[in-house]
Short mmCIF file of C-alpha atoms and ligand atoms in Angstrom, two decimals:
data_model
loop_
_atom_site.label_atom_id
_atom_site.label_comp_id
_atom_site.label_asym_id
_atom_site.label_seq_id
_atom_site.Cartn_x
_atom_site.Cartn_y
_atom_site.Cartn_z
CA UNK A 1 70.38 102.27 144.61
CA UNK A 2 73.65 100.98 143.64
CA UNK A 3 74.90 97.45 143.23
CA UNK A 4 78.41 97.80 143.94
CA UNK A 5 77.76 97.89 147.59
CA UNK A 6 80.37 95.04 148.21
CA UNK A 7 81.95 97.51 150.61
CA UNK A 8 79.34 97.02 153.13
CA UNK A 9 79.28 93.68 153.58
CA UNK A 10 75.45 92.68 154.75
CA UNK A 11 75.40 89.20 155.25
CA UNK A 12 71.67 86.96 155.25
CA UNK A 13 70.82 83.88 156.45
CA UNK A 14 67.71 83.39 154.07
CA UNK A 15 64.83 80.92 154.66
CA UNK A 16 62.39 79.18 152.23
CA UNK A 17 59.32 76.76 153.10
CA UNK A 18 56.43 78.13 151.19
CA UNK A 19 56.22 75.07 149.38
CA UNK A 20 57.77 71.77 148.79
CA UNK A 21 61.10 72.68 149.53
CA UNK A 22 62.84 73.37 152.72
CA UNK A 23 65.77 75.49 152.07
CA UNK A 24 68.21 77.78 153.65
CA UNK A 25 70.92 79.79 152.27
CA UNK A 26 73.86 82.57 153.01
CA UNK A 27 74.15 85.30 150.90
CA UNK A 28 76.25 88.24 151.01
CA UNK A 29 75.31 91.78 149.38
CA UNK A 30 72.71 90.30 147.83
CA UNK A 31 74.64 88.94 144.78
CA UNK A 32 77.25 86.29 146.11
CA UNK A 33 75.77 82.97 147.41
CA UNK A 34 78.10 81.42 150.43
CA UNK A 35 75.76 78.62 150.65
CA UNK A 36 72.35 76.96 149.25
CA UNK A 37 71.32 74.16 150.80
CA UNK A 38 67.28 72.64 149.02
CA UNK A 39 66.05 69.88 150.87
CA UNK A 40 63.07 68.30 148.41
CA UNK A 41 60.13 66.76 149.23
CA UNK A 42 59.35 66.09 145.36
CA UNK A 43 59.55 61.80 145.64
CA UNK A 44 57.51 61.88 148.59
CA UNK A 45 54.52 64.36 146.97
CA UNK A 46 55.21 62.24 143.80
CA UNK A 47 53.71 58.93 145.59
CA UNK A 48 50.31 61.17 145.74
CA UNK A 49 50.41 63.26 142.07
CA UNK A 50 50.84 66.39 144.07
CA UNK A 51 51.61 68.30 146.58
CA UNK A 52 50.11 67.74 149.90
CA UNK A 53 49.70 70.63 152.43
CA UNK A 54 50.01 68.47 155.57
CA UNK A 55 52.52 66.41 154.47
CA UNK A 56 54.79 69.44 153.28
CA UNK A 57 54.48 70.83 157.06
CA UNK A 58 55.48 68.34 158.65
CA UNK A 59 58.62 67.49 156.75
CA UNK A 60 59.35 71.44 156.61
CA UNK A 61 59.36 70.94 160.61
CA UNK A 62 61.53 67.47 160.36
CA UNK A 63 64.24 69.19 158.24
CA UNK A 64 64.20 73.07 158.70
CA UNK A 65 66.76 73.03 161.80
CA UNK A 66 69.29 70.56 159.62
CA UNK A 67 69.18 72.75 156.59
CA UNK A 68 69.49 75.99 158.44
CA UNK A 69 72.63 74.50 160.49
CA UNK A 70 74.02 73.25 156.96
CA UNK A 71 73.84 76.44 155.29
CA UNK A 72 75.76 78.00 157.88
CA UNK A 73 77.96 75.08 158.36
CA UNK A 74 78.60 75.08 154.30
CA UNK A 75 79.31 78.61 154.50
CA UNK A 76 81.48 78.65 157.43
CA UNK A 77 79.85 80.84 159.45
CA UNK A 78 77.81 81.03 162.27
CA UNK A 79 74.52 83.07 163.24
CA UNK A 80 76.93 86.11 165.04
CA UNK A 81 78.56 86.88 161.66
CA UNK A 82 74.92 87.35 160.07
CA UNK A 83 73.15 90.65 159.82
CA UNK A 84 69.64 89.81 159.46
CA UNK A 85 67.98 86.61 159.09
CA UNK A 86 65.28 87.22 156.48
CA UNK A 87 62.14 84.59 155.16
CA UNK A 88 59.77 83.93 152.83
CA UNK A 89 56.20 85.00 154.38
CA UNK A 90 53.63 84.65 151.25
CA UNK A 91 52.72 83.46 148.81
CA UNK A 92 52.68 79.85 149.52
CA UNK A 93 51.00 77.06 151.69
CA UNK A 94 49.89 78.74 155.04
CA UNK A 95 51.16 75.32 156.86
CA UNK A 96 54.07 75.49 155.04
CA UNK A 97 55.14 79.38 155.62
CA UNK A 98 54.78 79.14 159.11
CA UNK A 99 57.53 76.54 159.51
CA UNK A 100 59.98 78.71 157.97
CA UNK A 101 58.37 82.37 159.65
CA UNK A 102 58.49 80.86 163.08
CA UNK A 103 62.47 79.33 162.84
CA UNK A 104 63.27 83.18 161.13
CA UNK A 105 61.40 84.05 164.26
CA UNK A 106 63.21 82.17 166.79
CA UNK A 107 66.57 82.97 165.57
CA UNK A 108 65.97 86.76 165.35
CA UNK A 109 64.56 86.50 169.08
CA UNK A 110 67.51 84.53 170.15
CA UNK A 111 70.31 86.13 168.62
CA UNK A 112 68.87 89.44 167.75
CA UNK A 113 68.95 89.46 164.53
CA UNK A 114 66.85 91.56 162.41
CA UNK A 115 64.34 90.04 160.79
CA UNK A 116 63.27 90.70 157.02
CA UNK A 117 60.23 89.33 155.90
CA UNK A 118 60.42 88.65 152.01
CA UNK A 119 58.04 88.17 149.28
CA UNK A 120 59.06 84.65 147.09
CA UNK A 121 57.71 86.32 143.94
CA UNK A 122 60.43 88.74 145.06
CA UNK A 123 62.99 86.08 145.43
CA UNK A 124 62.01 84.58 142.24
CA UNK A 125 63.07 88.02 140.12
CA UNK A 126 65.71 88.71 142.86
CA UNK A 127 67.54 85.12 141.56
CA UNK A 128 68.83 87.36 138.11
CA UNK A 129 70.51 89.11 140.26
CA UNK A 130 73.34 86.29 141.57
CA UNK A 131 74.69 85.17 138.24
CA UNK A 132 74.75 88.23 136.85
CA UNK A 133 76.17 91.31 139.33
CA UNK A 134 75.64 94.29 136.11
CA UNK A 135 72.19 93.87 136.25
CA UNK A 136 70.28 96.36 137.92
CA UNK A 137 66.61 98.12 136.94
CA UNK A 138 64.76 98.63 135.30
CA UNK A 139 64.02 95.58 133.36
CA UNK A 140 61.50 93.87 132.38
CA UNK A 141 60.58 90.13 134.26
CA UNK A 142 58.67 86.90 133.15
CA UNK A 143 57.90 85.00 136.57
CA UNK A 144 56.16 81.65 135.71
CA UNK A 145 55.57 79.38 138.35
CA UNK A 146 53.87 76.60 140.03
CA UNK A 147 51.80 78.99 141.25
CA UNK A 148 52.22 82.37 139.52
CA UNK A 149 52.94 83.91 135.76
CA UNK A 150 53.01 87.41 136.20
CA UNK A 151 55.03 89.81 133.25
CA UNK A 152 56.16 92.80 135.69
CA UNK A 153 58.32 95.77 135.22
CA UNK A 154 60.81 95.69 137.86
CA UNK A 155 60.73 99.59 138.13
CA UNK A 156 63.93 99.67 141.35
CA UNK A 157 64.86 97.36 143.71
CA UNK A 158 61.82 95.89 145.23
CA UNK A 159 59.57 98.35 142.92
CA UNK A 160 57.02 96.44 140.70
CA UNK A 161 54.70 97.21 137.64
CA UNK A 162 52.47 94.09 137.24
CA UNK A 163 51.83 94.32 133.46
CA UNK A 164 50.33 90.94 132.74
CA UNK A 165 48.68 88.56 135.09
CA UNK A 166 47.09 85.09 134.86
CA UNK A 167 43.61 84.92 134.53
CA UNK A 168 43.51 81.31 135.66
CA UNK A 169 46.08 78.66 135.92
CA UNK A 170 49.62 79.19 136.26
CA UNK A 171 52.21 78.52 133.60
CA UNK A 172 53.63 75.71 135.34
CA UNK A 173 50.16 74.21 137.12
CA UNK A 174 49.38 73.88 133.60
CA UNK A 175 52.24 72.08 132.86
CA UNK A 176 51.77 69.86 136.06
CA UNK A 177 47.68 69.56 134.69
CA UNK A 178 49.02 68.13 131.10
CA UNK A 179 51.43 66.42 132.30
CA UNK A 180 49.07 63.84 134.59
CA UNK A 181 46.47 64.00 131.70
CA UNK A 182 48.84 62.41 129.06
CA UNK A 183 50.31 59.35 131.76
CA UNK A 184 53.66 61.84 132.90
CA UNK A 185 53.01 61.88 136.39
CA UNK A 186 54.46 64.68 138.79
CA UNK A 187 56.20 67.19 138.52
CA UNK A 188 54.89 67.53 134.94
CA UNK A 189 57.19 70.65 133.51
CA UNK A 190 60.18 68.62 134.13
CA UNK A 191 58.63 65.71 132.18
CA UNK A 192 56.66 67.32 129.37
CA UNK A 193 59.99 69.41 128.27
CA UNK A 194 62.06 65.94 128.42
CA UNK A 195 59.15 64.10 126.76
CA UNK A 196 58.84 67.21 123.96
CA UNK A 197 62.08 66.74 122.70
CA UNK A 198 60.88 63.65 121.04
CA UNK A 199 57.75 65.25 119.82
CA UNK A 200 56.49 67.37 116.88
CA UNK A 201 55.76 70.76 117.90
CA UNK A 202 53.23 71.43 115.31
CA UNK A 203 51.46 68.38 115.50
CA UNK A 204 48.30 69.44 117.16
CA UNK A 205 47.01 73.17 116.49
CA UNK A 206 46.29 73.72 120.57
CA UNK A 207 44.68 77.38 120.96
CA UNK A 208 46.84 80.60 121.95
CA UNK A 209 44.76 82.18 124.37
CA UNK A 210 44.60 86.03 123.92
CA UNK A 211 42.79 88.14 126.58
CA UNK A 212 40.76 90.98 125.07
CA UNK A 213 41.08 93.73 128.08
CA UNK A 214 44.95 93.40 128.59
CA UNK A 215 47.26 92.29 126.06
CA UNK A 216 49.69 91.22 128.76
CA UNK A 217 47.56 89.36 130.08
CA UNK A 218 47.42 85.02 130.24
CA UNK A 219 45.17 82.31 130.34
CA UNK A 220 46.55 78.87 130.51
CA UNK A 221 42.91 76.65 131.36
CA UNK A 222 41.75 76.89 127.51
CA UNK A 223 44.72 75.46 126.32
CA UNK A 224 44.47 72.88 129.31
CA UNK A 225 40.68 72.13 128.45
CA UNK A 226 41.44 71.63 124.27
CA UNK A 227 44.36 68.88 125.62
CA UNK A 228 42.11 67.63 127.49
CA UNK A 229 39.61 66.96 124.74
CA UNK A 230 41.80 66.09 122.25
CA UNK A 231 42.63 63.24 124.59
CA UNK A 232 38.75 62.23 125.08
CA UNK A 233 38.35 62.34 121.42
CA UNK A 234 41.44 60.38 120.38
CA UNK A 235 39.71 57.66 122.81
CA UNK A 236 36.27 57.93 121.48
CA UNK A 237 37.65 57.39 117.78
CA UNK A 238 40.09 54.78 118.63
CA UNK A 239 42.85 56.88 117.72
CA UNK A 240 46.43 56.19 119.49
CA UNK A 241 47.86 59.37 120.68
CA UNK A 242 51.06 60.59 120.66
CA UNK A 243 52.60 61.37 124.12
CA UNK A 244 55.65 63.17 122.49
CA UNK A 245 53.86 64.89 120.18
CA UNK A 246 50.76 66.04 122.72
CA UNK A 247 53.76 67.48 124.72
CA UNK A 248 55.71 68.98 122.13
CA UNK A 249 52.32 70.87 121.11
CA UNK A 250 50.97 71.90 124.21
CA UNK A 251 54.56 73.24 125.38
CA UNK A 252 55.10 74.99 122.13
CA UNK A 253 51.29 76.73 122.66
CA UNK A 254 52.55 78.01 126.18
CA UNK A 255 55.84 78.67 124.83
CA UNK A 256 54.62 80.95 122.44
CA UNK A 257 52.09 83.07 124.30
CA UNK A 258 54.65 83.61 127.04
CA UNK A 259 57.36 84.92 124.35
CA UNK A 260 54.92 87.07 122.29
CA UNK A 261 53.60 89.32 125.90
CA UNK A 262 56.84 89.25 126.80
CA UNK A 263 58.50 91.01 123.42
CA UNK A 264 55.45 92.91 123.07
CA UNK A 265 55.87 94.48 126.71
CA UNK A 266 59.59 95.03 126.34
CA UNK A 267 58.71 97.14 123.17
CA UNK A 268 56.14 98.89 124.59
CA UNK A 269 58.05 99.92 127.66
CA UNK A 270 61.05 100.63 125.37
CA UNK A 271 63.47 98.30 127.88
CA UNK A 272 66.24 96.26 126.94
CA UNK A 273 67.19 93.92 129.70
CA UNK A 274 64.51 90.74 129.94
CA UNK A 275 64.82 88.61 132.67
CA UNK A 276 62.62 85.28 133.46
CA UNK A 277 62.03 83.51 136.75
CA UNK A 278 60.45 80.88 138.72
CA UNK A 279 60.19 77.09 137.98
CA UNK A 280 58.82 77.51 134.49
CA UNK A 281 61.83 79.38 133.68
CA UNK A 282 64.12 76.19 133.50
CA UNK A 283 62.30 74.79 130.43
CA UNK A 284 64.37 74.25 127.59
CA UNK A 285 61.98 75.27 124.96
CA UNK A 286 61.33 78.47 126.49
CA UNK A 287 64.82 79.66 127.40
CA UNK A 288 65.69 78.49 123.69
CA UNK A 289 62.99 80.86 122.33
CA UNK A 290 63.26 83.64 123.93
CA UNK A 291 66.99 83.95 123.61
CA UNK A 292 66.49 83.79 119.90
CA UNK A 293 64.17 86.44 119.96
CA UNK A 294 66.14 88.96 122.58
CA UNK A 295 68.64 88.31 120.12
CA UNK A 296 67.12 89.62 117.25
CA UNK A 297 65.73 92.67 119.07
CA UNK A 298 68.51 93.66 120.61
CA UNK A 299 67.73 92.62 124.07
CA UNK A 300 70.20 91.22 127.18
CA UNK A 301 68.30 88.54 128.27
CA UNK A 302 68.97 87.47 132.02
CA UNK A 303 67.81 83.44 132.95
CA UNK A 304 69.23 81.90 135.96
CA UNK A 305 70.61 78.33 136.35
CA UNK A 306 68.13 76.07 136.60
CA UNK A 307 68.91 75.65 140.42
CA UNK A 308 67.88 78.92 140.87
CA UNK A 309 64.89 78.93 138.86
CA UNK A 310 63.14 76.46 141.34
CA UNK A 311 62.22 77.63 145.06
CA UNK A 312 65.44 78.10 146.99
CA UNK A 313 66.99 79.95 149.58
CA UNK A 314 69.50 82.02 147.72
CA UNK A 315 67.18 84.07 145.90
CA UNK A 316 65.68 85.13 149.26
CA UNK A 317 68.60 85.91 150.99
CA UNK A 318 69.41 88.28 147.36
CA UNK A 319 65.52 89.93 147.05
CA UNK A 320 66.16 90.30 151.31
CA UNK A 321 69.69 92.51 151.27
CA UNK A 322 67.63 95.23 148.93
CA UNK A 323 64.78 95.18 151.41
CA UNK A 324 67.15 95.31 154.28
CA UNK A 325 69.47 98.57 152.72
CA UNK A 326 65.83 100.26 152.32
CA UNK A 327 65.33 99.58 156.41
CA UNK A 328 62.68 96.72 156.01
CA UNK A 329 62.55 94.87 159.30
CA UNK A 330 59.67 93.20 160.66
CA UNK A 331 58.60 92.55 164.13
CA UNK A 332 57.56 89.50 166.07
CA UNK A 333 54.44 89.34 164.84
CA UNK A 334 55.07 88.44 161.67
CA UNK A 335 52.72 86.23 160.02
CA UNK A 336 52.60 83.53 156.84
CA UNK A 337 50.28 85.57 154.17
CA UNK A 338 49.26 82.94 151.69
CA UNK A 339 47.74 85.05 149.46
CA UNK A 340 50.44 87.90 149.82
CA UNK A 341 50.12 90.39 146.76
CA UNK A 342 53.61 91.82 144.86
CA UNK A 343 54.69 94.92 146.21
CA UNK A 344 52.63 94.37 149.36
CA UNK A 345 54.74 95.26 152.11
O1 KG4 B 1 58.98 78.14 141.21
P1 KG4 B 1 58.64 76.73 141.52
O2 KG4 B 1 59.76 75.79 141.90
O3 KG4 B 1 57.60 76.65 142.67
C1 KG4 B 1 56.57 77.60 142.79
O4 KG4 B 1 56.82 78.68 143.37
O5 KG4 B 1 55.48 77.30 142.28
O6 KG4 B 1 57.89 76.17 140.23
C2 KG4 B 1 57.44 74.84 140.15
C3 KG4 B 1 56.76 74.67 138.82
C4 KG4 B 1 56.06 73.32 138.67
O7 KG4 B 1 54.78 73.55 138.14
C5 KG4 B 1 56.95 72.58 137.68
O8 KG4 B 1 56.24 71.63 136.91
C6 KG4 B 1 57.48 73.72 136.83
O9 KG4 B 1 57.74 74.75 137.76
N1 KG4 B 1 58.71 73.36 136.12
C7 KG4 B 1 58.81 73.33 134.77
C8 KG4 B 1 60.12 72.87 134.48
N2 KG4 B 1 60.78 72.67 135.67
C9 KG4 B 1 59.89 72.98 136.66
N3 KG4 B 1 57.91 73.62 133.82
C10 KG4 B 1 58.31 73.48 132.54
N4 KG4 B 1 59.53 73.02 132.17
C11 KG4 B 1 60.48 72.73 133.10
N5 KG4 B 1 61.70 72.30 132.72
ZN1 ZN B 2 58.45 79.47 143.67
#
């Protein structure tokens, strides 16, 4: 499929809840973002070190209306001019989903709309598509999340190779896990790659977890467990530790694993566009290091702006216009899929 299909003018009123975010957006064609609206829950989960499922749900319901009028508002349109209203249905918090599946829903039954059900891990490769209208597949795709690191080959629009997987904990729950350990507090990615700046990266040998059936892939709890007890030990001897430098090492330990599958896959598949996603994606440390090395290989590397990295509406309404030109549209009974596997449809 091409991605000069300006001509056709599809535009999405995109819908995300599956988490801690209640967002709305209007894009057209998939690649040009008329509005993005994020309402964030993040100060209120931050009273409780986490996010809380019942809490999340009910805000989702206090705000989801107000977003969805602003991101039509913003974008000066209203629901006639739309083509489809599209939403995230899985992965995510069940309570959560459901907010934004049954406002989708309601406004397809009202207006009738279509309505295009969308994957987020979808939306989270789908967001290299807005900043950057050349790129088109195949390329290869680093999603790391709150709640996902997968290293997939994005084979065509909506067409997925999972290469890697994690075996455990997710890039950025590791992150989150670290963070609390060493006094940071929630959300912990944000903190431990401010924090790391003032640390020594090779400070503290952490372990780089390799996984002996496939190379590709990851498994973040070791390296969570070995912070862990360098912490307990630190305490037992009486030993002061080193925030900034427990940071700087732990991040440089995930840093590095990520980078190595990654260059090792794009090698192996013999692709040279690289793209990264998801929350993770905004680190500093990681964006810095695996520019460098896409630069030595000869790789485009594709990041989006950090506003895109984290769960929004935009790259919904973008992973939604390819599923739409390929005649996705789902019916009433559309449900939240918590568990929702890539390339399920
Ligand atoms: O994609 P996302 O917004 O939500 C999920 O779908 O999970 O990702 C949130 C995750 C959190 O674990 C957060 O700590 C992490 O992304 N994160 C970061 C950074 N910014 C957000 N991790 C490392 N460095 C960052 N700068
Ligand atoms: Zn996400």
């Amino acid at each position: 499929m091409d991605n000069t299909c300006g001509q056709d003018n599809i535009t999405i009123l995109a819908i995300e809840s599956s988490c801690d975010e209640t967002a709305a957006a209007v894009v057209r064609n998939g690649r040009e973002v008329l509005s993005n609206i994020i309402s964030s829950q993040i100060d209120l989960h931050t009273l409780y070190g986490g996010v809380v499922p019942e809490i999340a749900s009910r805000k989702h319901i206090e705000r989801i209306d107000q977003v969805i009028g602003e991101a039509l508002k913003t974008a000066g349109m209203a629901l006639h001019d739309m083509d489809a209203v599209a939403v995230t249905y899985g992965p995510g918090l069940v309570g959560a989903l459901l907010v934004g599946v049954s406002a989708a829903k309601a406004i397809s039954f009202a207006s009738g709309l279509p309505l295009v059900g969308v994957h987020h891990i979808e939306g989270h490769i789908s967001a290299n598509y807005i900043e950057n209208r050349e790129l088109e597949p195949p390329f290869v795709c680093l999603v790391v999340s709150g709640g996902h690191s997968h290293l997939v080959k994005v084979t065509d629009y909506g067409e997925y190779e999972i290469l890697g997987r994690t075996r455990d904990d997710a890039a950025g729950e590791a992150f989150d896990k670290v963070a609390r350990a060493i006094g940071l507090g929630y959300p912990g990615g944000p903190k431990i790659d401010q924090v790391s700046k003032e640390g020594n990266p090779d400070a503290i040998p952490f372990p780089r977890a390799r996984v002996a059936d496939n190379v590709y892939d990851f498994s973040f709890s070791g390296l969570k467990s070995a912070v862990l007890n360098y912490l307990n030990s630190c305490e037992m001897k009486g030993i002061k530790v080193c925030q900034a430098d427990v940071a700087a090492s732990f991040q440089k330990a995930v840093v590095d694993v990520l980078a190595e599958h990654s260059m090792q896959a794009l090698a192996e598949c013999g692709i040279k566009k690289f793209a990264i996603a998801g929350g993770v994606a905004s680190n500093s440390a990681l964006r810095q290091r695996l520019a460098g090395e896409c630069e030595k290989c000869g790789v485009a590397f594709y990041r989006p702006s950090p506003i895109l990295c984290t769960d929004n509406a935009a790259m919904i309404g973008a992973a939604a216009y390819y599923e739409y030109r390929k005649g996705v549209r789902h019916g009433y009974d559309l449900n939240a899929v918590p568990n929702l596997k890539l390339g399920a449809k």
